[in-house]
Amino acid sequence: MVDMDWKRKMVSSDLPNSPKLSSKLHVTIPSPFKIVPVSSPISCSAPALCSAYELYLRLPELRKLWSSRDFPQWTSEPILKPALQALEISFRLVFAVCSDTRPYINHREWNRRLDSLITKQIQLVAAICEDEEEEGISAEAPVGGGRSSLSLLPQLATWRRSEALGKKILYTIDNEMSRCKYTLGLGEQNIAGKPNLRYDAICRPNEIYSLKDNPYADHIDNHENQTLYIIHQILESWIYASGNLLNRIVSSIEEEKFGKASNDVYLLEKIWKILAEIEDLHMLMDPEDFLKLKKQLQIKSTGKNDAFCFRSKGLVEMMKMSKDLRQKVPAVLAVEVDPTGGPRLQEAAMKLYARKTECDKIHLLQGMQAVEAAAKSFFFGYRQLVAAMMGSAEMNATASQESCDSLSQIFMEPTYFPSLDAAKTFLGEFWSHLG
Amino acid sequence: MFGSTLDSSRGNSAASGQLLTPTRFVWPYGGRRVFLSGSFTRWTEHVPMSPLEGCPTVFQVICNLTPGYHQYKFFVDGEWRHDEHQPFVSGNGGVVNTIFITGPDMVPAGFSPETLGRSNMDVDDVFLRTADPSQEAVPRMSGVDLELSRHRISVLLSTRTAYELLPESGKVIALDVNLPVKQAFHILYEQGIPLAPLWDFGKGQFVGVLGPLDFILILRELGTHGSNLTEEELETHTIAAWKEGKAHISRQYDGSGRPYPRPLVQVGPYDNLKDVALKILQNKVAAVPVIYSSLQDGSYPQLLHLASLSGILKCICRYFRHSSSSLPILQQPICSIPLGTWVPRIGESSSKPLATLRPHASLGSALALLVQAEVSSIPVVDDNDSLIDIYSRSDITALAKDKAYAQIHLDDMTVHQALQLGQDASPPYGIFNGQRCHMCLRSDSLVKVMERLANPGVRRLVIVEAGSKRVEGIISLSDVFQFLLGL
């Protein structure tokens, strides 16, 4: 939901002054029928908008932190590192919300939402760690040493205003990490005496903390600026983690490790749901302050079919990659597609479902469809959120008369998995006839 | 969610009162955006089609269609197109593809196997088949139907135990191994049973089974090697001694040199029916004794029953009698499924030739065929290959009547005479409804064949041509089980 029109304030040669038209093809269909074109591919906003978004969130600097490989032997690092950084940035959000002195802020709901969001993130981190152990990776995660001294969480747990939530988070870490061989080492009790993850070395909380201010922090006097900034940094961190997760899913399928791929595909589904939950935090912002911020940051729609979330290249890429998982269905079913249109895939899927012998493959295919559902519901929720925060006129401004807007196109798109869809239709039909 | 489930069931078909058939539409010629529109959407709604997983040029969508004639067309990147490889007509609105959906009795289009092999759409197949009634419409079995049916049978048999085969009351006859063979022969004849388990008092356990094959081998011994075993010897020769001697003979017949003594094939009352059936099939026996011992070590065994495939088939038939639709393959005609042994058609080579006998063939040759071909019965046909009768292994016990075996020479007696002897004797088994020979037609459904085979004493059906009674093939109980269990 962030867009900056930097043109007036920044003189930059790499930001072209060309009209910010969507790169999306606008197709009108010359027919007497009313047609809703709903399968256009998702694409990013104009480059200027995207780079303004990146600069505001300091994504280039964050990207360096997410992508640094400090432990090359540790295969989960590319996924777990940005995940832990998202968690650390969430602690900063707790800090920001608790130190917010505006009397009209809904502190109670903020606390509940932050509790829920952080719990879910810890659950995801724990799930990634568990999977790592199941796979028996020889290169162990970097553990050892004392607990983290740089993370914000230990301070949250002692500061009067955030004490309750901070302690709750520590309990949650204890609970959720109970099935893992190590713990995060953020000051949780750790009665089992498990080794601590080298959190400071992996996550680098001090460097994360150094990015606490956005470029506008000095001259925009609006508390929601900080909130908006942090929320999007959490969002982008998870998006970055998903990109690496998606790569891992694809290579697992190519190596025919379907059980591993199905684990990861469900993690991906969960990330999509967390992204939706992060976006929903916008609802807790003060409406008037938010709209003022929108003006201050020059967030505005540039016309047709350009939802604000498409400024995030990472999100667009994540969506494309999630959708492209369908290209792996023939590999999972171990059949080639019939280019003339025969129902080979559908038949193979029906057999797979009916035989129940290759459970990993069934789980994987179900997981892929779950990802489709989660991704589509993210965009559906986002569209509702924009309308709720900015008014439905803003939403409608992005939609042209004949075609529906680009967000709706995503969630109205027909199934990504037509063969699995058909297999289920005919299996259902089959059983309904058997009565 | 549950409401819609009810609605879609057959009895309470869709709200419109018509049953909808899911139909697969395919546009395999690429495009960026492809829509389907047709009479079934009143040409107003455009259904977006999805590119197939891993193949962006093939677009697919499933629509629920009411029975009847429909027109449709594809809308590809702003252009109306039809597929020339699917049936089409030229009408007022230009060229449109057509499809005919038959009523609910139709096998769902996506399920019929022809469509799997066809390179193009399944819908035109439905169209062609219904448009041309002269074409012989033999619904072929779908792989999925078969899998699901086998699965259901497998589940049923795995959850039932041999205990359920036990009749409420009945008798089981066991023979002492020290009984003379000749006496055993008479007992089986008088009791009208084809086989009996053998009890060894010394060991305190059941050691084997005496069946018709034993008598066939004995008679052949008597006949061919008269000097070796005389009729007088038969009076004193015990079953135990015969079984020992048989070991030598059997090695001649099956070159495998099976280690002797072969352990008794038996089951317990709590074994599931699938295991029982597999045991019968794998050991190529007609029946297995169900033996129960209350002690861990299996001592003091009690003979409860002789389990045969017939009893298990009866169980299947009883279970699915009122829900035959849950086993889709049951309605398939037997000629469309790989079941039984068939007389090869001209130009076809068959791995298992079907043995037949002429009525004037000698009994000796009939018995030799029974032993060597490892079959349990041979159809007896006339010169036109029309079925007259059938000679089975168990018919051998008829020779016990009036000690006929003692007076005849196997090569002098014809099969016809032997069968006459049996008919006069008419032992209670092997006869069902006063009929010796059970027949069926190639067009009979599998369920009909199974129900007839489930009758006691019917171990096989001869497939005959309607009218001429020419033998076309034979289906035995074990054939049915090998098919149902997917062996």
Short mmCIF file of N, CA, C and O in Angstrom, two decimals, chain A residues 25 27 29-41 326-330 337-347 350-351 354-356 412-422 425-427 429-435, chain B residues 8-10 19-24 26 28 32-35 43-44 46 48-58 60 62 64 75 78 80 104 108-111 115-116 118-120 122 143-145 147-148 151-152 325-328:
data_model
loop_
_atom_site.label_atom_id
_atom_site.label_comp_id
_atom_site.label_asym_id
_atom_site.label_seq_id
_atom_site.Cartn_x
_atom_site.Cartn_y
_atom_site.Cartn_z
N LEU A 25 -1.45 -5.33 -20.74
CA LEU A 25 -2.20 -5.13 -21.97
C LEU A 25 -3.66 -4.96 -21.64
O LEU A 25 -4.24 -5.74 -20.89
N VAL A 27 -7.13 -5.28 -23.04
CA VAL A 27 -7.78 -5.91 -24.18
C VAL A 27 -9.28 -5.65 -24.12
O VAL A 27 -9.93 -5.94 -23.12
N ILE A 29 -12.73 -6.65 -26.06
CA ILE A 29 -13.13 -7.70 -26.97
C ILE A 29 -14.32 -7.21 -27.77
O ILE A 29 -15.35 -6.86 -27.21
N PRO A 30 -14.16 -7.12 -29.06
CA PRO A 30 -15.23 -6.60 -29.89
C PRO A 30 -16.32 -7.65 -30.07
O PRO A 30 -16.30 -8.43 -31.00
N SER A 31 -17.19 -7.68 -29.16
CA SER A 31 -18.25 -8.68 -29.28
C SER A 31 -19.51 -8.10 -28.65
O SER A 31 -19.44 -7.19 -27.83
N PRO A 32 -20.62 -8.61 -29.05
CA PRO A 32 -21.85 -8.09 -28.46
C PRO A 32 -22.04 -8.55 -27.03
O PRO A 32 -22.93 -8.10 -26.34
N PHE A 33 -21.18 -9.44 -26.58
CA PHE A 33 -21.35 -9.96 -25.24
C PHE A 33 -20.47 -9.24 -24.26
O PHE A 33 -19.42 -8.75 -24.59
N LYS A 34 -20.93 -9.21 -23.07
CA LYS A 34 -20.13 -8.60 -22.03
C LYS A 34 -19.07 -9.61 -21.58
O LYS A 34 -19.39 -10.72 -21.17
N ILE A 35 -17.86 -9.19 -21.71
CA ILE A 35 -16.80 -10.14 -21.44
C ILE A 35 -15.94 -9.64 -20.30
O ILE A 35 -15.59 -8.48 -20.24
N VAL A 36 -15.63 -10.54 -19.44
CA VAL A 36 -14.74 -10.19 -18.35
C VAL A 36 -13.41 -10.88 -18.61
O VAL A 36 -13.30 -12.08 -18.42
N PRO A 37 -12.43 -10.15 -19.08
CA PRO A 37 -11.15 -10.82 -19.32
C PRO A 37 -10.44 -11.06 -18.01
O PRO A 37 -10.05 -10.12 -17.33
N VAL A 38 -10.30 -12.26 -17.64
CA VAL A 38 -9.79 -12.52 -16.31
C VAL A 38 -8.58 -13.43 -16.31
O VAL A 38 -8.32 -14.06 -15.33
N SER A 39 -7.84 -13.48 -17.36
CA SER A 39 -6.65 -14.32 -17.22
C SER A 39 -5.40 -13.57 -17.62
O SER A 39 -4.43 -14.17 -18.01
N SER A 40 -5.41 -12.27 -17.49
CA SER A 40 -4.20 -11.55 -17.85
C SER A 40 -3.15 -11.79 -16.80
O SER A 40 -3.44 -11.87 -15.61
N PRO A 41 -1.91 -11.90 -17.23
CA PRO A 41 -0.85 -12.19 -16.26
C PRO A 41 -0.58 -10.98 -15.37
O PRO A 41 -0.71 -9.83 -15.78
N ARG A 326 2.40 -24.89 -11.10
CA ARG A 326 1.58 -25.80 -11.90
C ARG A 326 2.37 -26.46 -13.03
O ARG A 326 2.01 -27.52 -13.49
N GLN A 327 3.46 -25.78 -13.46
CA GLN A 327 4.25 -26.40 -14.53
C GLN A 327 4.88 -27.71 -14.05
O GLN A 327 5.33 -28.51 -14.85
N LYS A 328 4.91 -27.90 -12.75
CA LYS A 328 5.55 -29.10 -12.22
C LYS A 328 4.58 -30.27 -12.06
O LYS A 328 4.99 -31.36 -11.68
N VAL A 329 3.32 -30.01 -12.33
CA VAL A 329 2.34 -31.09 -12.14
C VAL A 329 2.65 -32.32 -13.00
O VAL A 329 2.62 -33.45 -12.50
N PRO A 330 3.00 -32.14 -14.29
CA PRO A 330 3.32 -33.35 -15.07
C PRO A 330 4.47 -34.14 -14.45
O PRO A 330 4.43 -35.37 -14.44
N VAL A 337 2.44 -34.13 -20.87
CA VAL A 337 1.18 -33.56 -21.33
C VAL A 337 0.95 -33.95 -22.77
O VAL A 337 1.89 -34.01 -23.56
N ASP A 338 -0.29 -34.22 -23.09
CA ASP A 338 -0.65 -34.50 -24.47
C ASP A 338 -0.87 -33.16 -25.16
O ASP A 338 -1.83 -32.47 -24.87
N PRO A 339 0.02 -32.78 -26.08
CA PRO A 339 -0.12 -31.45 -26.70
C PRO A 339 -1.37 -31.34 -27.55
O PRO A 339 -1.76 -30.23 -27.92
N THR A 340 -2.00 -32.47 -27.88
CA THR A 340 -3.23 -32.38 -28.66
C THR A 340 -4.45 -32.25 -27.76
O THR A 340 -5.57 -32.15 -28.25
N GLY A 341 -4.24 -32.29 -26.47
CA GLY A 341 -5.35 -32.00 -25.57
C GLY A 341 -5.98 -33.20 -24.91
O GLY A 341 -7.01 -33.08 -24.26
N GLY A 342 -5.36 -34.37 -25.04
CA GLY A 342 -5.93 -35.55 -24.38
C GLY A 342 -5.85 -35.43 -22.87
O GLY A 342 -4.99 -34.71 -22.36
N PRO A 343 -6.75 -36.10 -22.17
CA PRO A 343 -6.82 -35.93 -20.70
C PRO A 343 -5.84 -36.80 -19.94
O PRO A 343 -6.18 -37.39 -18.93
N ARG A 344 -4.59 -36.88 -20.41
CA ARG A 344 -3.62 -37.75 -19.74
C ARG A 344 -3.38 -37.35 -18.30
O ARG A 344 -3.37 -38.19 -17.41
N LEU A 345 -3.17 -36.05 -18.08
CA LEU A 345 -2.88 -35.59 -16.72
C LEU A 345 -4.04 -35.89 -15.80
O LEU A 345 -3.88 -36.33 -14.67
N GLN A 346 -5.24 -35.61 -16.31
CA GLN A 346 -6.43 -35.82 -15.51
C GLN A 346 -6.56 -37.28 -15.10
O GLN A 346 -6.82 -37.61 -13.94
N GLU A 347 -6.35 -38.18 -16.06
CA GLU A 347 -6.45 -39.61 -15.76
C GLU A 347 -5.39 -40.01 -14.73
O GLU A 347 -5.67 -40.76 -13.80
N MET A 350 -6.45 -38.85 -11.37
CA MET A 350 -7.53 -39.66 -10.81
C MET A 350 -7.00 -40.97 -10.25
O MET A 350 -7.39 -41.41 -9.17
N LYS A 351 -6.08 -41.56 -10.99
CA LYS A 351 -5.50 -42.82 -10.52
C LYS A 351 -4.72 -42.59 -9.23
O LYS A 351 -4.81 -43.37 -8.30
N ALA A 354 -7.12 -42.21 -6.44
CA ALA A 354 -7.89 -43.42 -6.11
C ALA A 354 -7.01 -44.48 -5.48
O ALA A 354 -7.43 -45.20 -4.59
N ARG A 355 -5.75 -44.57 -5.95
CA ARG A 355 -4.89 -45.65 -5.45
C ARG A 355 -4.38 -45.38 -4.05
O ARG A 355 -4.20 -46.30 -3.27
N LYS A 356 -4.12 -44.15 -3.75
CA LYS A 356 -3.66 -43.73 -2.43
C LYS A 356 -2.32 -44.35 -2.04
O LYS A 356 -1.99 -44.43 -0.86
N MET A 412 -10.09 -13.78 -9.73
CA MET A 412 -11.16 -14.32 -10.57
C MET A 412 -10.62 -15.29 -11.63
O MET A 412 -11.38 -15.91 -12.34
N GLU A 413 -9.34 -15.36 -11.71
CA GLU A 413 -8.74 -16.19 -12.74
C GLU A 413 -9.18 -17.64 -12.58
O GLU A 413 -9.33 -18.12 -11.46
N PRO A 414 -9.42 -18.34 -13.70
CA PRO A 414 -9.80 -19.75 -13.55
C PRO A 414 -8.65 -20.54 -12.94
O PRO A 414 -7.51 -20.07 -12.88
N THR A 415 -8.98 -21.72 -12.50
CA THR A 415 -8.02 -22.54 -11.74
C THR A 415 -6.67 -22.65 -12.44
O THR A 415 -6.59 -22.72 -13.66
N TYR A 416 -5.61 -22.68 -11.63
CA TYR A 416 -4.28 -22.87 -12.18
C TYR A 416 -4.05 -24.34 -12.52
O TYR A 416 -3.10 -24.68 -13.19
N PHE A 417 -4.89 -25.19 -11.99
CA PHE A 417 -4.66 -26.63 -12.12
C PHE A 417 -5.86 -27.31 -12.79
O PHE A 417 -6.59 -28.06 -12.14
N PRO A 418 -6.07 -27.03 -14.08
CA PRO A 418 -7.27 -27.54 -14.72
C PRO A 418 -7.36 -29.07 -14.71
O PRO A 418 -8.46 -29.61 -14.61
N SER A 419 -6.23 -29.73 -14.76
CA SER A 419 -6.30 -31.20 -14.79
C SER A 419 -6.67 -31.76 -13.42
O SER A 419 -7.46 -32.70 -13.32
N LEU A 420 -6.09 -31.17 -12.36
CA LEU A 420 -6.46 -31.63 -11.01
C LEU A 420 -7.93 -31.31 -10.76
O LEU A 420 -8.67 -32.10 -10.17
N ASP A 421 -8.33 -30.14 -11.24
CA ASP A 421 -9.71 -29.71 -11.12
C ASP A 421 -10.64 -30.71 -11.81
O ASP A 421 -11.63 -31.16 -11.23
N ALA A 422 -10.27 -31.07 -13.04
CA ALA A 422 -11.09 -32.02 -13.79
C ALA A 422 -11.10 -33.38 -13.11
O ALA A 422 -12.13 -34.04 -13.01
N THR A 425 -13.51 -33.21 -10.38
CA THR A 425 -14.88 -33.17 -10.88
C THR A 425 -15.36 -34.58 -11.25
O THR A 425 -16.44 -35.00 -10.86
N PHE A 426 -14.51 -35.29 -11.99
CA PHE A 426 -14.96 -36.60 -12.46
C PHE A 426 -14.95 -37.64 -11.36
O PHE A 426 -15.80 -38.54 -11.35
N LEU A 427 -14.03 -37.53 -10.42
CA LEU A 427 -14.09 -38.45 -9.29
C LEU A 427 -15.36 -38.21 -8.48
O LEU A 427 -16.04 -39.15 -8.07
N GLU A 429 -18.11 -36.92 -9.60
CA GLU A 429 -19.21 -37.39 -10.44
C GLU A 429 -19.34 -38.91 -10.31
O GLU A 429 -20.43 -39.45 -10.17
N PHE A 430 -18.19 -39.55 -10.36
CA PHE A 430 -18.16 -41.01 -10.28
C PHE A 430 -18.80 -41.50 -8.98
O PHE A 430 -19.68 -42.35 -8.97
N TRP A 431 -18.37 -40.89 -7.86
CA TRP A 431 -18.91 -41.35 -6.57
C TRP A 431 -20.37 -40.98 -6.43
O TRP A 431 -21.14 -41.71 -5.80
N SER A 432 -20.77 -39.85 -7.01
CA SER A 432 -22.16 -39.47 -6.86
C SER A 432 -23.05 -40.44 -7.63
O SER A 432 -24.19 -40.69 -7.26
N HIS A 433 -22.51 -41.03 -8.70
CA HIS A 433 -23.31 -42.01 -9.43
C HIS A 433 -23.40 -43.32 -8.69
O HIS A 433 -24.36 -44.07 -8.85
N LEU A 434 -22.37 -43.60 -7.90
CA LEU A 434 -22.42 -44.85 -7.16
C LEU A 434 -23.39 -44.75 -6.00
O LEU A 434 -23.81 -45.75 -5.46
N GLY A 435 -23.69 -43.53 -5.61
CA GLY A 435 -24.67 -43.34 -4.54
C GLY A 435 -24.31 -44.10 -3.33
O GLY A 435 -25.07 -44.87 -2.78
N SER B 8 -26.41 -33.48 -5.68
CA SER B 8 -25.75 -34.06 -6.84
C SER B 8 -25.94 -35.56 -6.92
O SER B 8 -25.55 -36.18 -7.87
N SER B 9 -26.51 -36.15 -5.88
CA SER B 9 -26.68 -37.58 -5.94
C SER B 9 -27.76 -37.92 -6.95
O SER B 9 -28.60 -37.12 -7.30
N ARG B 10 -27.70 -39.14 -7.40
CA ARG B 10 -28.50 -39.52 -8.53
C ARG B 10 -30.00 -39.41 -8.26
O ARG B 10 -30.76 -38.93 -9.08
N LEU B 19 -30.24 -34.28 -14.90
CA LEU B 19 -28.92 -34.64 -14.41
C LEU B 19 -27.87 -33.95 -15.27
O LEU B 19 -27.93 -33.99 -16.48
N LEU B 20 -26.92 -33.32 -14.61
CA LEU B 20 -25.87 -32.63 -15.35
C LEU B 20 -24.67 -33.54 -15.53
O LEU B 20 -24.31 -34.29 -14.63
N THR B 21 -24.10 -33.48 -16.70
CA THR B 21 -22.94 -34.30 -16.99
C THR B 21 -21.72 -33.39 -17.10
O THR B 21 -21.69 -32.52 -17.95
N PRO B 22 -20.71 -33.57 -16.25
CA PRO B 22 -19.51 -32.77 -16.41
C PRO B 22 -18.84 -33.13 -17.74
O PRO B 22 -18.67 -34.31 -18.04
N THR B 23 -18.51 -32.13 -18.50
CA THR B 23 -17.95 -32.37 -19.82
C THR B 23 -16.68 -31.55 -19.97
O THR B 23 -16.63 -30.40 -19.58
N ARG B 24 -15.70 -32.18 -20.55
CA ARG B 24 -14.40 -31.54 -20.68
C ARG B 24 -14.29 -30.89 -22.05
O ARG B 24 -14.54 -31.53 -23.07
N VAL B 26 -11.72 -28.73 -24.64
CA VAL B 26 -10.30 -28.48 -24.83
C VAL B 26 -10.09 -27.63 -26.07
O VAL B 26 -10.73 -27.85 -27.11
N PRO B 28 -6.78 -26.91 -28.07
CA PRO B 28 -5.34 -27.23 -28.05
C PRO B 28 -4.50 -26.40 -29.01
O PRO B 28 -3.44 -26.84 -29.41
N ARG B 32 -3.57 -16.40 -25.89
CA ARG B 32 -3.27 -15.79 -24.60
C ARG B 32 -4.43 -15.95 -23.66
O ARG B 32 -4.27 -16.31 -22.50
N ARG B 33 -5.62 -15.67 -24.18
CA ARG B 33 -6.82 -15.81 -23.35
C ARG B 33 -7.85 -16.57 -24.17
O ARG B 33 -8.17 -16.18 -25.29
N VAL B 34 -8.34 -17.64 -23.61
CA VAL B 34 -9.32 -18.46 -24.33
C VAL B 34 -10.56 -18.61 -23.47
O VAL B 34 -10.47 -18.88 -22.28
N PHE B 35 -11.70 -18.37 -24.10
CA PHE B 35 -12.97 -18.54 -23.40
C PHE B 35 -13.82 -19.55 -24.17
O PHE B 35 -13.65 -19.74 -25.37
N TRP B 43 -24.97 -18.36 -24.67
CA TRP B 43 -24.07 -17.52 -25.46
C TRP B 43 -23.80 -16.18 -24.78
O TRP B 43 -23.32 -15.24 -25.40
N THR B 44 -24.15 -16.04 -23.51
CA THR B 44 -23.91 -14.76 -22.86
C THR B 44 -22.71 -14.82 -21.94
O THR B 44 -21.93 -13.89 -21.86
N HIS B 46 -19.11 -16.11 -20.81
CA HIS B 46 -17.90 -16.64 -21.42
C HIS B 46 -17.08 -17.28 -20.34
O HIS B 46 -16.61 -16.62 -19.42
N PRO B 48 -13.94 -18.69 -18.78
CA PRO B 48 -12.50 -18.67 -19.03
C PRO B 48 -11.91 -20.07 -18.96
O PRO B 48 -12.30 -20.88 -18.11
N MET B 49 -11.00 -20.35 -19.87
CA MET B 49 -10.37 -21.67 -19.88
C MET B 49 -8.95 -21.54 -19.32
O MET B 49 -8.30 -20.52 -19.51
N SER B 50 -8.49 -22.59 -18.65
CA SER B 50 -7.15 -22.56 -18.04
C SER B 50 -6.15 -23.28 -18.93
O SER B 50 -6.46 -24.35 -19.44
N PRO B 51 -4.95 -22.71 -19.07
CA PRO B 51 -3.92 -23.48 -19.75
C PRO B 51 -3.55 -24.70 -18.92
O PRO B 51 -3.49 -24.61 -17.68
N LEU B 52 -3.31 -25.78 -19.59
CA LEU B 52 -3.01 -27.03 -18.90
C LEU B 52 -1.69 -26.92 -18.15
O LEU B 52 -0.78 -26.23 -18.59
N GLU B 53 -1.59 -27.63 -17.03
CA GLU B 53 -0.35 -27.64 -16.26
C GLU B 53 0.78 -28.13 -17.17
O GLU B 53 0.69 -29.22 -17.73
N GLY B 54 1.80 -27.33 -17.28
CA GLY B 54 2.96 -27.75 -18.06
C GLY B 54 2.76 -27.71 -19.55
O GLY B 54 3.59 -28.22 -20.29
N CYS B 55 1.67 -27.17 -20.04
CA CYS B 55 1.48 -27.06 -21.48
C CYS B 55 0.61 -25.84 -21.77
O CYS B 55 -0.61 -25.93 -21.78
N PRO B 56 1.25 -24.69 -22.00
CA PRO B 56 0.48 -23.45 -22.09
C PRO B 56 -0.37 -23.33 -23.35
O PRO B 56 -1.15 -22.39 -23.46
N THR B 57 -0.23 -24.25 -24.30
CA THR B 57 -1.00 -24.11 -25.53
C THR B 57 -2.33 -24.86 -25.47
O THR B 57 -3.16 -24.70 -26.35
N VAL B 58 -2.50 -25.69 -24.47
CA VAL B 58 -3.75 -26.45 -24.37
C VAL B 58 -4.61 -25.83 -23.28
O VAL B 58 -4.20 -25.76 -22.12
N GLN B 60 -8.24 -25.75 -21.14
CA GLN B 60 -9.25 -26.73 -20.75
C GLN B 60 -10.23 -26.10 -19.77
O GLN B 60 -9.88 -25.21 -18.99
N ILE B 62 -14.04 -27.46 -17.54
CA ILE B 62 -15.08 -28.46 -17.34
C ILE B 62 -16.41 -27.73 -17.17
O ILE B 62 -16.51 -26.79 -16.38
N ASN B 64 -20.73 -28.29 -16.70
CA ASN B 64 -21.82 -29.23 -16.46
C ASN B 64 -22.89 -29.02 -17.51
O ASN B 64 -23.43 -27.93 -17.65
N PHE B 75 -13.52 -18.52 -27.89
CA PHE B 75 -13.20 -17.12 -28.09
C PHE B 75 -11.73 -16.94 -27.75
O PHE B 75 -11.35 -16.92 -26.59
N GLY B 78 -9.82 -12.54 -28.62
CA GLY B 78 -10.69 -11.59 -29.32
C GLY B 78 -11.28 -12.11 -30.62
O GLY B 78 -11.88 -11.34 -31.36
N TRP B 80 -13.57 -15.24 -32.57
CA TRP B 80 -14.39 -16.45 -32.43
C TRP B 80 -13.80 -17.55 -33.28
O TRP B 80 -13.56 -17.37 -34.47
N PRO B 104 -28.43 -39.66 -18.17
CA PRO B 104 -27.61 -40.05 -17.03
C PRO B 104 -27.13 -41.50 -17.09
O PRO B 104 -26.20 -41.84 -16.38
N PRO B 108 -20.01 -41.60 -17.65
CA PRO B 108 -19.51 -40.22 -17.73
C PRO B 108 -18.42 -40.11 -18.78
O PRO B 108 -17.55 -40.96 -18.88
N ALA B 109 -18.54 -39.06 -19.56
CA ALA B 109 -17.69 -38.95 -20.74
C ALA B 109 -16.22 -39.09 -20.42
O ALA B 109 -15.48 -39.76 -21.11
N GLY B 110 -15.81 -38.44 -19.35
CA GLY B 110 -14.39 -38.44 -19.04
C GLY B 110 -13.88 -39.80 -18.61
O GLY B 110 -12.68 -40.00 -18.51
N PHE B 111 -14.77 -40.69 -18.32
CA PHE B 111 -14.35 -41.97 -17.77
C PHE B 111 -14.17 -43.06 -18.80
O PHE B 111 -13.59 -44.08 -18.53
N THR B 115 -11.93 -42.46 -24.81
CA THR B 115 -11.53 -41.07 -24.82
C THR B 115 -10.08 -40.91 -24.40
O THR B 115 -9.42 -39.98 -24.78
N LEU B 116 -9.61 -41.87 -23.62
CA LEU B 116 -8.23 -41.76 -23.16
C LEU B 116 -7.29 -41.95 -24.35
O LEU B 116 -6.29 -41.27 -24.47
N ARG B 118 -7.98 -41.49 -27.46
CA ARG B 118 -8.19 -40.53 -28.54
C ARG B 118 -7.33 -39.31 -28.33
O ARG B 118 -7.11 -38.86 -27.24
N SER B 119 -6.86 -38.84 -29.44
CA SER B 119 -5.93 -37.72 -29.31
C SER B 119 -6.68 -36.43 -29.06
O SER B 119 -6.13 -35.50 -28.52
N ASN B 120 -7.92 -36.38 -29.43
CA ASN B 120 -8.60 -35.10 -29.30
C ASN B 120 -9.57 -35.08 -28.14
O ASN B 120 -9.31 -35.61 -27.09
N ASP B 122 -12.84 -35.61 -25.72
CA ASP B 122 -13.72 -36.72 -25.39
C ASP B 122 -15.12 -36.48 -25.89
O ASP B 122 -15.87 -37.40 -26.14
N GLY B 143 -10.31 -47.83 -17.01
CA GLY B 143 -9.27 -48.22 -16.05
C GLY B 143 -9.60 -47.79 -14.65
O GLY B 143 -9.35 -48.51 -13.69
N VAL B 144 -10.22 -46.63 -14.55
CA VAL B 144 -10.55 -46.12 -13.23
C VAL B 144 -11.68 -46.94 -12.60
O VAL B 144 -11.65 -47.29 -11.43
N ASP B 145 -12.67 -47.27 -13.43
CA ASP B 145 -13.76 -48.15 -12.96
C ASP B 145 -13.17 -49.42 -12.38
O ASP B 145 -13.54 -49.87 -11.30
N GLU B 147 -10.11 -50.05 -11.36
CA GLU B 147 -9.34 -49.83 -10.14
C GLU B 147 -10.26 -49.67 -8.93
O GLU B 147 -10.04 -50.27 -7.88
N LEU B 148 -11.30 -48.87 -9.11
CA LEU B 148 -12.18 -48.61 -7.98
C LEU B 148 -12.93 -49.87 -7.58
O LEU B 148 -13.11 -50.16 -6.40
N HIS B 151 -10.63 -52.16 -5.86
CA HIS B 151 -10.35 -51.63 -4.53
C HIS B 151 -11.48 -51.97 -3.57
O HIS B 151 -11.25 -52.41 -2.45
N ARG B 152 -12.71 -51.78 -4.03
CA ARG B 152 -13.85 -52.04 -3.14
C ARG B 152 -13.93 -53.51 -2.76
O ARG B 152 -14.21 -53.86 -1.61
N SER B 325 -24.32 -50.81 -8.42
CA SER B 325 -23.72 -49.67 -9.10
C SER B 325 -22.41 -49.25 -8.45
O SER B 325 -21.62 -48.54 -9.05
N SER B 326 -22.19 -49.72 -7.22
CA SER B 326 -20.93 -49.33 -6.59
C SER B 326 -19.77 -50.15 -7.15
O SER B 326 -18.62 -49.85 -6.88
N LEU B 327 -20.06 -51.19 -7.88
CA LEU B 327 -19.01 -51.91 -8.59
C LEU B 327 -19.28 -51.75 -10.07
O LEU B 327 -19.95 -52.57 -10.68
N PRO B 328 -18.77 -50.69 -10.66
CA PRO B 328 -19.15 -50.41 -12.05
C PRO B 328 -18.83 -51.55 -13.01
O PRO B 328 -19.52 -51.73 -14.01
#
